[in-house]
Amino acid sequence: MTDETSASLLAAVPMPLVLVGSNERIRAMNPASGELFGAGGEGRHYVTVLRQPGLLSAIERALREGRPGQERYVQKDLARETTFRVRVAPVASNGDRGVLVSFEDITEVEHAGQMRRDFVANVSHELKTPLTALVGFIETLRGAARDDPEARDRFLTIMEREAERMNRLVSDLLSLSRVESAERQRPTDPVDLAELTRSTLNALGTLAEAEHVALECVTDAEDGDGTYVVAGDADQLQQVLTNLIENAIKYGKDGGGVTVRISHKARELAFRGPAVELVVEDYGEGFDPIHIPRLTERFYRVDTHRSRSVGGTGLGLAIAKHIVNRHRGRFRIDSTPGKGARFTVLLPA
Ligand SMILES: Nc1ncnc2c1ncn2[C@@H]1O[C@H](COP(=O)(O)OP(=O)(O)OP(=O)(O)O)[C@@H](O)[C@H]1O
Ligand SMILES: [Mg+2]
């Protein structure tokens, strides 16, 4: 094979490749590796181009021993870090013995692995807390509190609450996995958001009363004529509304009220077409905007202790975001600390 042939073969491969000759000089680089190390490395000693110590010794070893090797290579620039699995393989070309260095981008794979590990750790932790409490109370009921009916009742009440928490956590996890698996498949049923909001507000009336929060629904037009109809999954959209309104009641109750605003947009730039906007607003303490990018992460809470004490699992907003994604909608969060929080859902109409 001529040098020209090997260069054009390398150029056809999308992953970065560098061919080093037995004289330790670079014989060919493809455009992808040019992007990584700068173009024009051909003819130079590989040490002056590849630079990273781990990588250099792997190449040196492969050249000397004629055996393949593997190495990790992390490239940092201002914006991000990219991780490569580098394979160094002896090759023969044009009667010369060299090595081919290939770079496989494994950033995404490593990131996904980390997310999975974090997720399992979080779930275990969330389940462990109520379980530990249950086991402790069972022990107490068998021992010290055996003949104390009053204490028994009290402990049973706490045990019921902890069991309910686990129940809620497990159903939230199931619902998250259901939504995720159907995320690519866009729902098609006609759903009237004004109607759905009214029934959700009704269902949450008792909770709102108990927390002394006044619920209000405002629409920008006479509804009932299909103005607020979107293609959707009614159960899932109800889940979004329930969580947003429930959050507003639970965390924003100091403001004394929650407003749901529904409006029709004739032309929404994000969809290049009509949209329905749904805003859930409260006037409570809100949160520092630094939390906003992470609020929709699983198990992320602004105040973990407080969320747990009101029975939260920290999954509500993660589920809501996946549901909105499935509807090809947009989800936005704003808050001014001390003044309240606003959650906006924008859906194509
Ligand atoms: N309206 C709000 N005002 C202030 N903080 C809020 C508001 N809504 C959400 N948060 C914060 O965001 C966190 C995440 O909310 P999310 O709904 O995902 O979980 P949760 O309410 O704790 O649990 P779950 O919804 O699963 O019962 C909450 O724990 C709370 O700290
Ligand atoms: Mg919630």
PDB file of C-alpha atoms in Angstrom, residues 18-293:
ATOM      1  CA  VAL A  18      -2.400   8.751  13.967  1.00  0.00           C
ATOM      2  CA  LEU A  19       0.049   6.481  12.138  1.00  0.00           C
ATOM      3  CA  VAL A  20       3.574   6.495  13.601  1.00  0.00           C
ATOM      4  CA  GLY A  21       6.468   4.964  11.652  1.00  0.00           C
ATOM      5  CA  SER A  22       9.353   2.900  13.052  1.00  0.00           C
ATOM      6  CA  ASN A  23      11.548   6.026  12.837  1.00  0.00           C
ATOM      7  CA  GLU A  24       9.208   7.526  15.498  1.00  0.00           C
ATOM      8  CA  ARG A  25       7.899  10.123  13.085  1.00  0.00           C
ATOM      9  CA  ILE A  26       4.251  10.609  12.206  1.00  0.00           C
ATOM     10  CA  ARG A  27       3.533   9.179   8.772  1.00  0.00           C
ATOM     11  CA  ALA A  28      -0.130  10.090   8.555  1.00  0.00           C
ATOM     12  CA  MET A  29      -2.900  11.770  10.526  1.00  0.00           C
ATOM     13  CA  ASN A  30      -6.542  11.911   9.532  1.00  0.00           C
ATOM     14  CA  PRO A  31      -8.660  15.114   9.694  1.00  0.00           C
ATOM     15  CA  ALA A  32     -10.303  13.997  12.963  1.00  0.00           C
ATOM     16  CA  SER A  33      -6.917  13.748  14.690  1.00  0.00           C
ATOM     17  CA  GLY A  34      -5.960  17.076  13.128  1.00  0.00           C
ATOM     18  CA  GLU A  35      -8.894  18.594  15.000  1.00  0.00           C
ATOM     19  CA  LEU A  36      -7.630  17.046  18.200  1.00  0.00           C
ATOM     20  CA  PHE A  37      -3.897  17.841  17.960  1.00  0.00           C
ATOM     21  CA  GLY A  38      -3.694  20.491  15.262  1.00  0.00           C
ATOM     22  CA  ALA A  39      -3.146  19.761  11.582  1.00  0.00           C
ATOM     23  CA  GLY A  40       0.265  19.339   9.918  1.00  0.00           C
ATOM     24  CA  GLY A  41       1.851  16.863  12.321  1.00  0.00           C
ATOM     25  CA  GLU A  42       3.087  14.626   9.471  1.00  0.00           C
ATOM     26  CA  GLY A  43       6.856  14.192   9.455  1.00  0.00           C
ATOM     27  CA  ARG A  44       7.271  15.411  13.030  1.00  0.00           C
ATOM     28  CA  HIS A  45       8.421  13.283  15.940  1.00  0.00           C
ATOM     29  CA  TYR A  46       5.308  11.875  17.672  1.00  0.00           C
ATOM     30  CA  VAL A  47       6.466  13.210  21.043  1.00  0.00           C
ATOM     31  CA  THR A  48       6.087  16.803  19.843  1.00  0.00           C
ATOM     32  CA  VAL A  49       2.515  16.230  18.711  1.00  0.00           C
ATOM     33  CA  LEU A  50       0.911  13.810  21.183  1.00  0.00           C
ATOM     34  CA  ARG A  51       2.581  15.070  24.350  1.00  0.00           C
ATOM     35  CA  GLN A  52       0.645  13.222  27.049  1.00  0.00           C
ATOM     36  CA  PRO A  53       3.061  11.056  29.104  1.00  0.00           C
ATOM     37  CA  GLY A  54       0.801   7.970  29.451  1.00  0.00           C
ATOM     38  CA  LEU A  55       0.106   8.011  25.750  1.00  0.00           C
ATOM     39  CA  LEU A  56       3.758   8.458  24.809  1.00  0.00           C
ATOM     40  CA  SER A  57       4.953   5.514  26.850  1.00  0.00           C
ATOM     41  CA  ALA A  58       2.213   3.298  25.368  1.00  0.00           C
ATOM     42  CA  ILE A  59       3.405   4.205  21.869  1.00  0.00           C
ATOM     43  CA  GLU A  60       7.036   3.727  22.803  1.00  0.00           C
ATOM     44  CA  ARG A  61       6.262   0.281  24.226  1.00  0.00           C
ATOM     45  CA  ALA A  62       4.271  -0.734  21.154  1.00  0.00           C
ATOM     46  CA  LEU A  63       7.079   0.389  18.831  1.00  0.00           C
ATOM     47  CA  ARG A  64       9.716  -1.444  20.849  1.00  0.00           C
ATOM     48  CA  GLU A  65       7.861  -4.668  21.606  1.00  0.00           C
ATOM     49  CA  GLY A  66       5.508  -4.829  18.626  1.00  0.00           C
ATOM     50  CA  ARG A  67       2.546  -5.485  20.912  1.00  0.00           C
ATOM     51  CA  PRO A  68      -0.781  -3.648  21.185  1.00  0.00           C
ATOM     52  CA  GLY A  69      -1.614  -1.440  24.156  1.00  0.00           C
ATOM     53  CA  GLN A  70      -4.413   0.622  25.589  1.00  0.00           C
ATOM     54  CA  GLU A  71      -4.468   3.942  27.429  1.00  0.00           C
ATOM     55  CA  ARG A  72      -6.900   6.599  28.663  1.00  0.00           C
ATOM     56  CA  TYR A  73      -6.497  10.093  27.365  1.00  0.00           C
ATOM     57  CA  VAL A  74      -8.325  13.113  28.756  1.00  0.00           C
ATOM     58  CA  GLN A  75      -8.414  16.259  26.723  1.00  0.00           C
ATOM     59  CA  LYS A  76      -9.344  19.404  28.600  1.00  0.00           C
ATOM     60  CA  ASP A  77     -10.241  22.664  27.032  1.00  0.00           C
ATOM     61  CA  LEU A  78     -12.025  25.712  28.382  1.00  0.00           C
ATOM     62  CA  ALA A  79     -15.528  24.418  27.817  1.00  0.00           C
ATOM     63  CA  ARG A  80     -15.308  20.719  28.611  1.00  0.00           C
ATOM     64  CA  GLU A  81     -13.418  17.537  29.165  1.00  0.00           C
ATOM     65  CA  THR A  82     -13.361  14.745  26.617  1.00  0.00           C
ATOM     66  CA  THR A  83     -12.226  11.252  27.550  1.00  0.00           C
ATOM     67  CA  PHE A  84     -10.778   8.884  24.965  1.00  0.00           C
ATOM     68  CA  ARG A  85      -9.930   5.213  25.057  1.00  0.00           C
ATOM     69  CA  VAL A  86      -6.713   5.091  23.047  1.00  0.00           C
ATOM     70  CA  ARG A  87      -5.611   1.889  21.353  1.00  0.00           C
ATOM     71  CA  VAL A  88      -2.059   1.530  20.127  1.00  0.00           C
ATOM     72  CA  ALA A  89      -1.714  -1.295  17.594  1.00  0.00           C
ATOM     73  CA  PRO A  90       1.380  -2.432  15.666  1.00  0.00           C
ATOM     74  CA  VAL A  91       0.871  -2.243  11.902  1.00  0.00           C
ATOM     75  CA  ALA A  92       3.022  -3.015   8.890  1.00  0.00           C
ATOM     76  CA  SER A  93       2.849  -0.670   5.945  1.00  0.00           C
ATOM     77  CA  ASN A  94       5.212  -0.268   2.990  1.00  0.00           C
ATOM     78  CA  GLY A  95       7.692  -2.671   4.532  1.00  0.00           C
ATOM     79  CA  ASP A  96       7.851  -0.500   7.640  1.00  0.00           C
ATOM     80  CA  ARG A  97       6.748  -1.543  11.150  1.00  0.00           C
ATOM     81  CA  GLY A  98       4.853   1.247  12.840  1.00  0.00           C
ATOM     82  CA  VAL A  99       1.914   1.726  15.171  1.00  0.00           C
ATOM     83  CA  LEU A 100      -1.593   3.002  14.579  1.00  0.00           C
ATOM     84  CA  VAL A 101      -2.975   5.107  17.410  1.00  0.00           C
ATOM     85  CA  SER A 102      -6.784   5.362  17.491  1.00  0.00           C
ATOM     86  CA  PHE A 103      -8.912   7.539  19.790  1.00  0.00           C
ATOM     87  CA  GLU A 104     -12.396   6.409  20.797  1.00  0.00           C
ATOM     88  CA  ASP A 105     -14.496   9.088  22.504  1.00  0.00           C
ATOM     89  CA  ILE A 106     -15.956   7.441  25.623  1.00  0.00           C
ATOM     90  CA  THR A 107     -17.105  10.622  27.410  1.00  0.00           C
ATOM     91  CA  GLU A 108     -20.802   9.800  27.029  1.00  0.00           C
ATOM     92  CA  VAL A 109     -20.378   6.180  28.072  1.00  0.00           C
ATOM     93  CA  GLU A 110     -18.479   7.133  31.218  1.00  0.00           C
ATOM     94  CA  HIS A 111     -21.007   9.836  32.018  1.00  0.00           C
ATOM     95  CA  ALA A 112     -23.936   7.417  31.614  1.00  0.00           C
ATOM     96  CA  GLY A 113     -22.166   4.903  33.860  1.00  0.00           C
ATOM     97  CA  GLN A 114     -21.636   7.535  36.534  1.00  0.00           C
ATOM     98  CA  MET A 115     -25.275   8.601  36.349  1.00  0.00           C
ATOM     99  CA  ARG A 116     -26.396   4.997  36.757  1.00  0.00           C
ATOM    100  CA  ARG A 117     -24.173   4.509  39.799  1.00  0.00           C
ATOM    101  CA  ASP A 118     -25.378   7.777  41.366  1.00  0.00           C
ATOM    102  CA  PHE A 119     -28.960   6.779  40.715  1.00  0.00           C
ATOM    103  CA  VAL A 120     -28.625   3.405  42.414  1.00  0.00           C
ATOM    104  CA  ALA A 121     -26.826   5.017  45.353  1.00  0.00           C
ATOM    105  CA  ASN A 122     -29.594   7.621  45.692  1.00  0.00           C
ATOM    106  CA  VAL A 123     -32.421   5.109  45.497  1.00  0.00           C
ATOM    107  CA  SER A 124     -30.762   2.888  48.081  1.00  0.00           C
ATOM    108  CA  HIS A 125     -30.235   5.808  50.388  1.00  0.00           C
ATOM    109  CA  GLU A 126     -33.830   7.018  50.031  1.00  0.00           C
ATOM    110  CA  LEU A 127     -35.191   3.547  50.793  1.00  0.00           C
ATOM    111  CA  LYS A 128     -32.789   2.902  53.628  1.00  0.00           C
ATOM    112  CA  THR A 129     -33.969   5.812  55.767  1.00  0.00           C
ATOM    113  CA  PRO A 130     -37.608   4.682  56.136  1.00  0.00           C
ATOM    114  CA  LEU A 131     -36.552   1.040  56.386  1.00  0.00           C
ATOM    115  CA  THR A 132     -34.205   1.796  59.257  1.00  0.00           C
ATOM    116  CA  ALA A 133     -37.010   3.647  61.027  1.00  0.00           C
ATOM    117  CA  LEU A 134     -39.421   0.733  60.518  1.00  0.00           C
ATOM    118  CA  VAL A 135     -36.971  -1.846  61.814  1.00  0.00           C
ATOM    119  CA  GLY A 136     -36.242   0.331  64.847  1.00  0.00           C
ATOM    120  CA  PHE A 137     -39.919   0.729  65.718  1.00  0.00           C
ATOM    121  CA  ILE A 138     -40.662  -2.963  65.295  1.00  0.00           C
ATOM    122  CA  GLU A 139     -37.935  -3.659  67.807  1.00  0.00           C
ATOM    123  CA  THR A 140     -39.352  -1.098  70.245  1.00  0.00           C
ATOM    124  CA  LEU A 141     -42.853  -2.523  69.861  1.00  0.00           C
ATOM    125  CA  ARG A 142     -41.557  -5.976  70.695  1.00  0.00           C
ATOM    126  CA  GLY A 143     -39.635  -4.735  73.707  1.00  0.00           C
ATOM    127  CA  ALA A 144     -40.090  -1.532  75.693  1.00  0.00           C
ATOM    128  CA  ALA A 145     -43.446  -0.484  74.240  1.00  0.00           C
ATOM    129  CA  ARG A 146     -44.999  -3.941  74.384  1.00  0.00           C
ATOM    130  CA  ASP A 147     -47.554  -3.166  77.087  1.00  0.00           C
ATOM    131  CA  ASP A 148     -47.970   0.534  76.427  1.00  0.00           C
ATOM    132  CA  PRO A 149     -51.003   1.009  74.163  1.00  0.00           C
ATOM    133  CA  GLU A 150     -50.442   4.751  73.853  1.00  0.00           C
ATOM    134  CA  ALA A 151     -46.861   4.413  72.658  1.00  0.00           C
ATOM    135  CA  ARG A 152     -47.893   1.573  70.385  1.00  0.00           C
ATOM    136  CA  ASP A 153     -50.436   3.784  68.616  1.00  0.00           C
ATOM    137  CA  ARG A 154     -47.934   6.564  68.218  1.00  0.00           C
ATOM    138  CA  PHE A 155     -45.292   4.253  66.769  1.00  0.00           C
ATOM    139  CA  LEU A 156     -47.766   2.615  64.429  1.00  0.00           C
ATOM    140  CA  THR A 157     -48.690   6.046  63.072  1.00  0.00           C
ATOM    141  CA  ILE A 158     -45.043   6.817  62.336  1.00  0.00           C
ATOM    142  CA  MET A 159     -44.536   3.380  60.811  1.00  0.00           C
ATOM    143  CA  GLU A 160     -47.520   3.936  58.550  1.00  0.00           C
ATOM    144  CA  ARG A 161     -46.061   7.225  57.385  1.00  0.00           C
ATOM    145  CA  GLU A 162     -42.661   5.676  56.632  1.00  0.00           C
ATOM    146  CA  ALA A 163     -44.282   2.804  54.747  1.00  0.00           C
ATOM    147  CA  GLU A 164     -46.297   5.318  52.728  1.00  0.00           C
ATOM    148  CA  ARG A 165     -43.119   7.175  51.894  1.00  0.00           C
ATOM    149  CA  MET A 166     -41.542   4.008  50.511  1.00  0.00           C
ATOM    150  CA  ASN A 167     -44.698   3.308  48.593  1.00  0.00           C
ATOM    151  CA  ARG A 168     -44.634   6.770  47.052  1.00  0.00           C
ATOM    152  CA  LEU A 169     -40.957   6.465  46.205  1.00  0.00           C
ATOM    153  CA  VAL A 170     -41.482   3.155  44.446  1.00  0.00           C
ATOM    154  CA  SER A 171     -44.470   4.415  42.455  1.00  0.00           C
ATOM    155  CA  ASP A 172     -42.537   7.552  41.478  1.00  0.00           C
ATOM    156  CA  LEU A 173     -39.642   5.388  40.294  1.00  0.00           C
ATOM    157  CA  LEU A 174     -41.995   3.216  38.261  1.00  0.00           C
ATOM    158  CA  SER A 175     -43.652   6.237  36.767  1.00  0.00           C
ATOM    159  CA  LEU A 176     -40.270   7.755  35.899  1.00  0.00           C
ATOM    160  CA  SER A 177     -39.172   4.604  34.108  1.00  0.00           C
ATOM    161  CA  ARG A 178     -42.488   4.362  32.232  1.00  0.00           C
ATOM    162  CA  VAL A 179     -42.235   7.951  31.052  1.00  0.00           C
ATOM    163  CA  GLU A 180     -38.611   7.506  30.043  1.00  0.00           C
ATOM    164  CA  SER A 181     -39.286   4.398  28.004  1.00  0.00           C
ATOM    165  CA  ALA A 182     -42.104   6.115  26.108  1.00  0.00           C
ATOM    166  CA  GLU A 183     -40.276   9.416  25.684  1.00  0.00           C
ATOM    167  CA  ARG A 184     -39.679   9.036  21.946  1.00  0.00           C
ATOM    168  CA  GLN A 185     -43.261   8.249  21.220  1.00  0.00           C
ATOM    169  CA  ARG A 186     -45.260  11.432  21.035  1.00  0.00           C
ATOM    170  CA  PRO A 187     -48.781  11.318  22.527  1.00  0.00           C
ATOM    171  CA  THR A 188     -51.739  12.171  20.278  1.00  0.00           C
ATOM    172  CA  ASP A 189     -54.968  12.367  22.314  1.00  0.00           C
ATOM    173  CA  PRO A 190     -56.672  15.760  22.388  1.00  0.00           C
ATOM    174  CA  VAL A 191     -56.414  17.168  25.926  1.00  0.00           C
ATOM    175  CA  ASP A 192     -58.101  20.366  27.096  1.00  0.00           C
ATOM    176  CA  LEU A 193     -55.599  21.938  29.492  1.00  0.00           C
ATOM    177  CA  ALA A 194     -58.133  24.322  31.057  1.00  0.00           C
ATOM    178  CA  GLU A 195     -60.424  21.428  31.907  1.00  0.00           C
ATOM    179  CA  LEU A 196     -57.520  19.344  33.178  1.00  0.00           C
ATOM    180  CA  THR A 197     -56.303  22.208  35.361  1.00  0.00           C
ATOM    181  CA  ARG A 198     -59.748  22.666  36.927  1.00  0.00           C
ATOM    182  CA  SER A 199     -60.062  19.001  37.818  1.00  0.00           C
ATOM    183  CA  THR A 200     -56.506  18.946  39.218  1.00  0.00           C
ATOM    184  CA  LEU A 201     -57.195  22.037  41.332  1.00  0.00           C
ATOM    185  CA  ASN A 202     -60.354  20.365  42.607  1.00  0.00           C
ATOM    186  CA  ALA A 203     -58.463  17.255  43.590  1.00  0.00           C
ATOM    187  CA  LEU A 204     -55.910  19.347  45.502  1.00  0.00           C
ATOM    188  CA  GLY A 205     -58.559  21.475  47.253  1.00  0.00           C
ATOM    189  CA  THR A 206     -58.347  19.613  50.538  1.00  0.00           C
ATOM    190  CA  LEU A 207     -54.562  19.897  50.730  1.00  0.00           C
ATOM    191  CA  ALA A 208     -54.739  23.610  49.888  1.00  0.00           C
ATOM    192  CA  GLU A 209     -57.342  24.222  52.569  1.00  0.00           C
ATOM    193  CA  ALA A 210     -55.304  22.388  55.174  1.00  0.00           C
ATOM    194  CA  GLU A 211     -52.309  24.588  54.325  1.00  0.00           C
ATOM    195  CA  HIS A 212     -54.418  27.778  54.135  1.00  0.00           C
ATOM    196  CA  VAL A 213     -53.547  28.371  50.518  1.00  0.00           C
ATOM    197  CA  ALA A 214     -56.053  29.879  48.068  1.00  0.00           C
ATOM    198  CA  LEU A 215     -56.025  28.290  44.614  1.00  0.00           C
ATOM    199  CA  GLU A 216     -56.854  30.346  41.558  1.00  0.00           C
ATOM    200  CA  CYS A 217     -57.103  29.572  37.852  1.00  0.00           C
ATOM    201  CA  VAL A 218     -56.874  32.350  35.256  1.00  0.00           C
ATOM    202  CA  THR A 219     -57.433  31.913  31.517  1.00  0.00           C
ATOM    203  CA  ASP A 220     -56.905  34.563  28.852  1.00  0.00           C
ATOM    204  CA  ALA A 221     -60.054  33.658  26.897  1.00  0.00           C
ATOM    205  CA  GLU A 222     -63.452  32.061  27.293  1.00  0.00           C
ATOM    206  CA  ASP A 223     -62.506  28.417  27.399  1.00  0.00           C
ATOM    207  CA  GLY A 224     -64.555  25.415  26.416  1.00  0.00           C
ATOM    208  CA  ASP A 225     -64.176  26.130  22.698  1.00  0.00           C
ATOM    209  CA  GLY A 226     -60.976  24.153  22.226  1.00  0.00           C
ATOM    210  CA  THR A 227     -58.612  27.105  22.657  1.00  0.00           C
ATOM    211  CA  TYR A 228     -56.514  25.165  25.141  1.00  0.00           C
ATOM    212  CA  VAL A 229     -56.463  21.787  23.454  1.00  0.00           C
ATOM    213  CA  VAL A 230     -53.093  20.109  22.888  1.00  0.00           C
ATOM    214  CA  ALA A 231     -52.093  16.681  21.596  1.00  0.00           C
ATOM    215  CA  GLY A 232     -51.179  14.894  24.776  1.00  0.00           C
ATOM    216  CA  ASP A 233     -51.455  12.161  27.339  1.00  0.00           C
ATOM    217  CA  ALA A 234     -54.058  13.341  29.859  1.00  0.00           C
ATOM    218  CA  ASP A 235     -52.805  11.175  32.746  1.00  0.00           C
ATOM    219  CA  GLN A 236     -49.240  12.343  32.313  1.00  0.00           C
ATOM    220  CA  LEU A 237     -50.152  16.007  31.939  1.00  0.00           C
ATOM    221  CA  GLN A 238     -52.255  15.703  35.046  1.00  0.00           C
ATOM    222  CA  GLN A 239     -49.209  14.296  36.815  1.00  0.00           C
ATOM    223  CA  VAL A 240     -47.202  17.376  35.782  1.00  0.00           C
ATOM    224  CA  LEU A 241     -49.911  19.744  36.976  1.00  0.00           C
ATOM    225  CA  THR A 242     -50.410  17.853  40.223  1.00  0.00           C
ATOM    226  CA  ASN A 243     -46.730  17.977  41.091  1.00  0.00           C
ATOM    227  CA  LEU A 244     -46.324  21.655  40.199  1.00  0.00           C
ATOM    228  CA  ILE A 245     -49.415  22.734  42.134  1.00  0.00           C
ATOM    229  CA  GLU A 246     -48.601  20.432  45.047  1.00  0.00           C
ATOM    230  CA  ASN A 247     -45.074  21.876  45.186  1.00  0.00           C
ATOM    231  CA  ALA A 248     -46.454  25.409  45.089  1.00  0.00           C
ATOM    232  CA  ILE A 249     -48.753  24.572  47.998  1.00  0.00           C
ATOM    233  CA  LYS A 250     -46.137  22.665  50.019  1.00  0.00           C
ATOM    234  CA  TYR A 251     -43.142  24.931  49.498  1.00  0.00           C
ATOM    235  CA  GLY A 252     -44.857  28.242  48.775  1.00  0.00           C
ATOM    236  CA  LYS A 253     -47.584  28.209  51.373  1.00  0.00           C
ATOM    237  CA  ASP A 254     -46.184  31.233  53.187  1.00  0.00           C
ATOM    238  CA  GLY A 255     -47.403  33.285  50.233  1.00  0.00           C
ATOM    239  CA  GLY A 256     -50.976  32.163  50.927  1.00  0.00           C
ATOM    240  CA  GLY A 257     -51.935  31.584  47.307  1.00  0.00           C
ATOM    241  CA  VAL A 258     -51.213  29.691  44.121  1.00  0.00           C
ATOM    242  CA  THR A 259     -52.187  30.904  40.656  1.00  0.00           C
ATOM    243  CA  VAL A 260     -52.397  28.788  37.529  1.00  0.00           C
ATOM    244  CA  ARG A 261     -52.418  30.893  34.362  1.00  0.00           C
ATOM    245  CA  ILE A 262     -53.351  29.363  31.029  1.00  0.00           C
ATOM    246  CA  SER A 263     -52.914  31.268  27.824  1.00  0.00           C
ATOM    247  CA  HIS A 264     -53.058  30.628  24.121  1.00  0.00           C
ATOM    248  CA  LYS A 265     -50.202  31.769  21.881  1.00  0.00           C
ATOM    249  CA  ALA A 266     -51.091  32.103  18.220  1.00  0.00           C
ATOM    250  CA  ARG A 267     -47.455  31.771  17.240  1.00  0.00           C
ATOM    251  CA  GLU A 268     -44.723  30.475  19.481  1.00  0.00           C
ATOM    252  CA  LEU A 269     -41.210  30.864  18.135  1.00  0.00           C
ATOM    253  CA  ALA A 270     -39.937  27.651  19.727  1.00  0.00           C
ATOM    254  CA  PHE A 271     -42.483  25.545  17.810  1.00  0.00           C
ATOM    255  CA  ARG A 272     -43.045  27.775  14.773  1.00  0.00           C
ATOM    256  CA  GLY A 273     -46.734  27.465  15.474  1.00  0.00           C
ATOM    257  CA  PRO A 274     -49.471  27.854  18.059  1.00  0.00           C
ATOM    258  CA  ALA A 275     -48.910  26.877  21.681  1.00  0.00           C
ATOM    259  CA  VAL A 276     -50.597  26.743  25.042  1.00  0.00           C
ATOM    260  CA  GLU A 277     -48.711  28.158  27.999  1.00  0.00           C
ATOM    261  CA  LEU A 278     -49.336  26.982  31.512  1.00  0.00           C
ATOM    262  CA  VAL A 279     -47.837  28.847  34.443  1.00  0.00           C
ATOM    263  CA  VAL A 280     -47.960  27.712  38.061  1.00  0.00           C
ATOM    264  CA  GLU A 281     -46.988  30.545  40.339  1.00  0.00           C
ATOM    265  CA  ASP A 282     -46.707  30.896  44.089  1.00  0.00           C
ATOM    266  CA  TYR A 283     -45.741  33.786  46.342  1.00  0.00           C
ATOM    267  CA  GLY A 284     -43.774  31.895  48.963  1.00  0.00           C
ATOM    268  CA  GLU A 285     -40.079  31.884  49.717  1.00  0.00           C
ATOM    269  CA  GLY A 286     -38.901  30.601  46.323  1.00  0.00           C
ATOM    270  CA  PHE A 287     -35.249  29.621  45.988  1.00  0.00           C
ATOM    271  CA  ASP A 288     -31.909  30.963  44.829  1.00  0.00           C
ATOM    272  CA  PRO A 289     -31.721  30.779  41.004  1.00  0.00           C
ATOM    273  CA  ILE A 290     -28.428  28.843  41.285  1.00  0.00           C
ATOM    274  CA  HIS A 291     -30.565  25.755  41.980  1.00  0.00           C
ATOM    275  CA  ILE A 292     -32.603  26.091  38.770  1.00  0.00           C
ATOM    276  CA  PRO A 293     -30.391  24.066  36.409  1.00  0.00           C
TER     277      PRO A 293
END
